[in-house]
Amino acid sequence: EAQVTQNPRYLITVTGKKLTVTCSQNMNHEYMSWYRQDPGLGLRQIYYSMNVEVTDKGDVPEGYKVSRKEKRNFPLILESPSPNQTSLYFCASSFNRLNEQFFGPGTRLTVL
Amino acid sequence: GENVEQHPSTLSVQEGDSAVIKCTYSDSASNYFPWYKQELGKRPQLIIDIRSNVGEKKDQRIAVTLNKTAKHFSLHITETQPEDSAVYFCAASSSGGSNYKLTFGKGTLLTVNP
């Protein structure tokens, strides 16, 4: 089954404790992206990747890191999480940037 | 960078009526405009998209129109049904230089009343 998976689905953590949210797709997509969704603000792109080893900042990259060492995986790293990073996070992938993005199920992160 | 404005933020219609959601964008280099539907507690899913070389696209009860000169595009839903109730997001993707971001509007909560 073609899908995008994210783990964990829910995470409660404390300020400053490094965490990684994993994202994997099995569709051989080149374009992958991370978004955060906050009430009233819609979906905001954090980082995107055009292909392996090619990543770039989206609109809200501060406080986040990503890597794309393999085509299927695109982890999101929060080196020192803060409460303002409490949000719902979505990973998405598409064949390229001009095609339908398939979203993962989302990760609800709470930083205390 | 790109800025996408979406209106209205909420829209309530009676079943069977039409619904229209409008978006404007700022970057004239944007060339791809998708619309996503997000039901409560679910992930966003594409419902229709349009590229800048096309002025209108239809898929059954859903249509999107694009006016490149005015830099705005709209989603039209006809004969609305209760299952159309959801949050709808427009987005714009630029192709300028090395910028390949996808910028979303803030969303429209559509409620279809039976």
Coordinates of C-alpha atoms in Angstrom, one line a residue:
Chain A
E1 CA 0.0 0.0 0.0
A2 CA 1.3 3.4 -1.0
Q3 CA 1.7 5.5 2.1
V4 CA 3.6 8.1 4.2
T5 CA 4.3 7.1 7.7
Q6 CA 5.3 9.2 10.7
N7 CA 6.5 8.2 14.1
P8 CA 5.7 8.9 16.8
R9 CA 2.0 9.9 16.4
Y10 CA 1.9 11.6 19.8
L11 CA 4.8 13.0 21.9
I12 CA 4.9 14.9 25.1
T13 CA 8.4 16.2 26.0
V14 CA 10.1 18.9 28.0
T15 CA 12.0 22.0 26.9
G16 CA 15.5 21.3 25.7
K17 CA 15.2 17.6 25.2
K18 CA 16.3 16.7 21.7
L19 CA 13.8 14.7 19.6
T20 CA 13.4 13.3 16.2
V21 CA 10.2 12.7 14.3
T22 CA 10.6 10.1 11.5
C23 CA 9.0 10.2 8.1
S24 CA 9.1 7.5 5.5
Q25 CA 7.4 7.0 2.1
N26 CA 7.3 4.0 -0.1
M27 CA 6.3 5.7 -3.4
N28 CA 9.8 6.6 -4.6
H29 CA 8.8 10.3 -4.4
E30 CA 11.5 12.9 -4.9
Y31 CA 9.9 15.8 -3.1
M32 CA 9.3 15.6 0.6
S33 CA 8.3 18.3 3.0
W34 CA 7.5 19.0 6.7
Y35 CA 4.6 21.3 7.8
R36 CA 3.3 22.5 11.1
Q37 CA -0.3 23.2 11.6
D38 CA -1.5 25.6 14.2
P39 CA -5.1 26.9 14.7
G40 CA -5.8 29.9 12.6
L41 CA -2.4 29.8 10.8
G42 CA -3.0 26.9 8.3
L43 CA -0.2 24.8 7.1
R44 CA 3.3 26.3 7.2
Q45 CA 6.2 24.7 5.5
I46 CA 9.2 24.1 7.7
Y47 CA 11.7 22.4 5.3
Y48 CA 11.5 20.6 2.0
S49 CA 13.7 18.3 0.0
M50 CA 13.9 18.1 -3.7
N51 CA 15.9 14.8 -3.6
V52 CA 18.6 13.0 -1.7
E53 CA 21.0 15.4 0.0
V54 CA 19.0 18.4 -1.3
T55 CA 17.1 20.3 1.4
D56 CA 16.0 23.9 1.8
K57 CA 14.2 26.1 4.2
G58 CA 10.5 26.7 4.1
D59 CA 8.7 29.6 5.7
V60 CA 9.3 28.6 9.3
P61 CA 12.6 26.8 9.6
E62 CA 13.9 28.3 12.9
G63 CA 14.5 25.6 15.6
Y64 CA 14.3 22.7 13.2
K65 CA 16.8 20.5 11.3
V66 CA 16.2 17.9 8.6
S67 CA 18.3 15.4 6.6
R68 CA 17.7 13.4 3.4
K69 CA 20.3 10.6 3.3
E70 CA 17.9 8.2 1.7
K71 CA 15.1 8.9 -0.8
R72 CA 12.4 7.3 1.4
N73 CA 13.2 9.0 4.7
F74 CA 13.1 12.6 5.8
P75 CA 13.4 13.0 9.6
L76 CA 12.6 16.2 11.4
I77 CA 15.0 17.0 14.3
L78 CA 14.3 19.5 17.1
E79 CA 17.7 20.0 18.8
S80 CA 16.3 22.0 21.7
P81 CA 12.5 22.0 21.7
S82 CA 10.7 25.0 23.2
P83 CA 7.0 25.4 24.1
N84 CA 6.3 27.5 20.9
Q85 CA 7.0 24.3 18.9
T86 CA 4.0 22.7 20.4
S87 CA 2.0 21.9 17.2
L88 CA 0.6 19.3 14.8
Y89 CA 3.3 18.2 12.4
F90 CA 2.7 16.7 9.0
C91 CA 5.2 15.1 6.6
A92 CA 4.3 14.9 2.9
S93 CA 5.7 13.5 -0.3
S94 CA 5.1 13.9 -4.0
F95 CA 6.6 12.9 -7.3
N96 CA 7.8 16.4 -7.7
R97 CA 6.8 19.8 -6.4
L98 CA 4.1 20.2 -9.1
N99 CA 2.2 17.1 -8.1
E100 CA -0.2 16.0 -5.4
Q101 CA 1.4 15.8 -2.0
F102 CA 0.5 12.8 0.0
F103 CA 0.4 13.6 3.7
G104 CA 1.3 11.4 6.6
P105 CA -1.1 10.9 9.6
G106 CA 0.4 13.7 11.6
T107 CA 2.4 13.9 14.8
R108 CA 1.0 15.9 17.7
L109 CA 3.9 17.3 19.7
T110 CA 3.6 19.0 23.1
V111 CA 6.6 20.7 24.6
L112 CA 6.2 21.5 28.3
Chain B
G1 CA 8.6 35.3 -0.7
E2 CA 5.2 34.1 -1.6
N3 CA 2.2 35.2 0.4
V4 CA -1.2 33.5 0.0
E5 CA -4.4 35.1 1.3
Q6 CA -7.5 33.1 1.6
H7 CA -11.1 34.2 2.1
P8 CA -13.5 33.7 3.7
S9 CA -12.1 32.1 6.9
T10 CA -15.6 30.5 7.5
L11 CA -18.4 29.8 5.2
S12 CA -21.8 28.3 6.0
V13 CA -24.2 27.2 3.2
Q14 CA -27.3 25.2 2.8
E15 CA -27.2 21.7 1.3
G16 CA -27.5 22.1 -2.5
D17 CA -26.2 25.6 -2.6
S18 CA -22.8 26.5 -4.2
A19 CA -19.7 27.5 -2.2
V20 CA -16.9 29.7 -3.5
I21 CA -13.5 30.2 -1.8
K22 CA -11.0 32.7 -3.1
C23 CA -7.3 33.0 -2.8
T24 CA -4.7 35.6 -3.9
Y25 CA -1.0 35.2 -4.3
S26 CA 1.9 37.6 -4.5
D27 CA 4.6 35.9 -6.5
S28 CA 4.0 36.2 -10.2
A29 CA 6.4 33.3 -10.7
S30 CA 4.0 30.8 -9.0
N31 CA 2.8 28.2 -11.4
Y32 CA 1.1 25.5 -9.5
F33 CA -2.1 26.0 -7.4
P34 CA -3.5 23.0 -5.5
W35 CA -6.5 22.8 -3.2
Y36 CA -6.6 20.5 -0.2
K37 CA -9.5 19.3 1.9
Q38 CA -9.0 18.4 5.6
E39 CA -11.8 16.7 7.5
L40 CA -11.8 17.0 11.2
G41 CA -8.9 14.9 12.7
K42 CA -7.7 13.8 9.4
R43 CA -4.8 14.6 7.1
P44 CA -5.1 17.0 4.2
Q45 CA -6.0 15.5 0.8
L46 CA -5.7 17.0 -2.6
I47 CA -9.1 17.6 -4.3
I48 CA -8.1 19.5 -7.4
D49 CA -5.1 21.5 -8.7
I50 CA -4.4 23.8 -11.6
R51 CA -1.2 24.9 -13.4
S52 CA -0.6 28.4 -14.7
N53 CA -1.1 27.4 -18.4
V54 CA -4.7 26.6 -17.7
G55 CA -7.5 29.0 -16.8
E56 CA -10.1 26.6 -15.5
K57 CA -10.4 22.9 -14.5
K58 CA -13.4 20.9 -13.4
D59 CA -13.9 17.6 -11.7
Q60 CA -17.6 16.7 -11.2
R61 CA -18.9 19.2 -8.6
I62 CA -15.6 20.9 -8.1
A63 CA -14.0 23.5 -10.3
V64 CA -11.0 25.9 -9.9
T65 CA -10.4 29.1 -11.9
L66 CA -7.2 30.9 -12.2
N67 CA -6.6 34.6 -13.2
K68 CA -2.8 35.1 -13.6
T69 CA -3.1 38.7 -14.4
A70 CA -4.9 39.5 -11.1
K71 CA -3.0 36.8 -9.3
H72 CA -6.0 35.1 -7.8
F73 CA -7.7 31.7 -8.0
S74 CA -10.9 30.3 -6.7
L75 CA -12.5 27.0 -5.7
H76 CA -16.1 26.4 -6.7
I77 CA -18.2 23.6 -5.2
T78 CA -21.7 23.1 -6.7
E79 CA -24.6 21.2 -5.2
T80 CA -22.9 21.0 -1.8
Q81 CA -23.5 18.0 0.4
P82 CA -23.0 17.6 4.2
E83 CA -19.9 15.5 3.5
D84 CA -18.3 18.6 1.9
S85 CA -18.0 20.1 5.4
A86 CA -14.3 20.4 6.1
V87 CA -11.4 22.9 6.1
Y88 CA -10.2 23.8 2.6
F89 CA -6.7 25.1 1.9
C90 CA -5.4 26.7 -1.2
A91 CA -1.7 26.8 -1.9
A92 CA 0.8 28.3 -4.4
S93 CA 4.1 26.9 -5.6
S94 CA 6.7 29.1 -7.1
S95 CA 9.3 28.1 -9.6
G96 CA 11.5 31.2 -9.3
G97 CA 15.3 30.6 -8.9
S98 CA 16.0 28.0 -6.2
N99 CA 12.7 28.6 -4.4
Y100 CA 10.5 25.5 -4.5
K101 CA 8.4 26.2 -1.5
L102 CA 4.7 25.4 -1.3
T103 CA 2.8 28.2 0.6
F104 CA -0.7 27.6 2.0
G105 CA -3.5 29.9 2.8
K106 CA -4.9 29.9 6.3
G107 CA -7.9 27.8 5.4
T108 CA -11.6 28.1 5.1
L109 CA -14.0 26.2 7.4
L110 CA -16.9 25.1 5.2
T111 CA -20.1 24.0 6.9
V112 CA -22.9 22.5 4.8
N113 CA -26.2 22.5 6.7
P114 CA -28.7 19.8 5.9

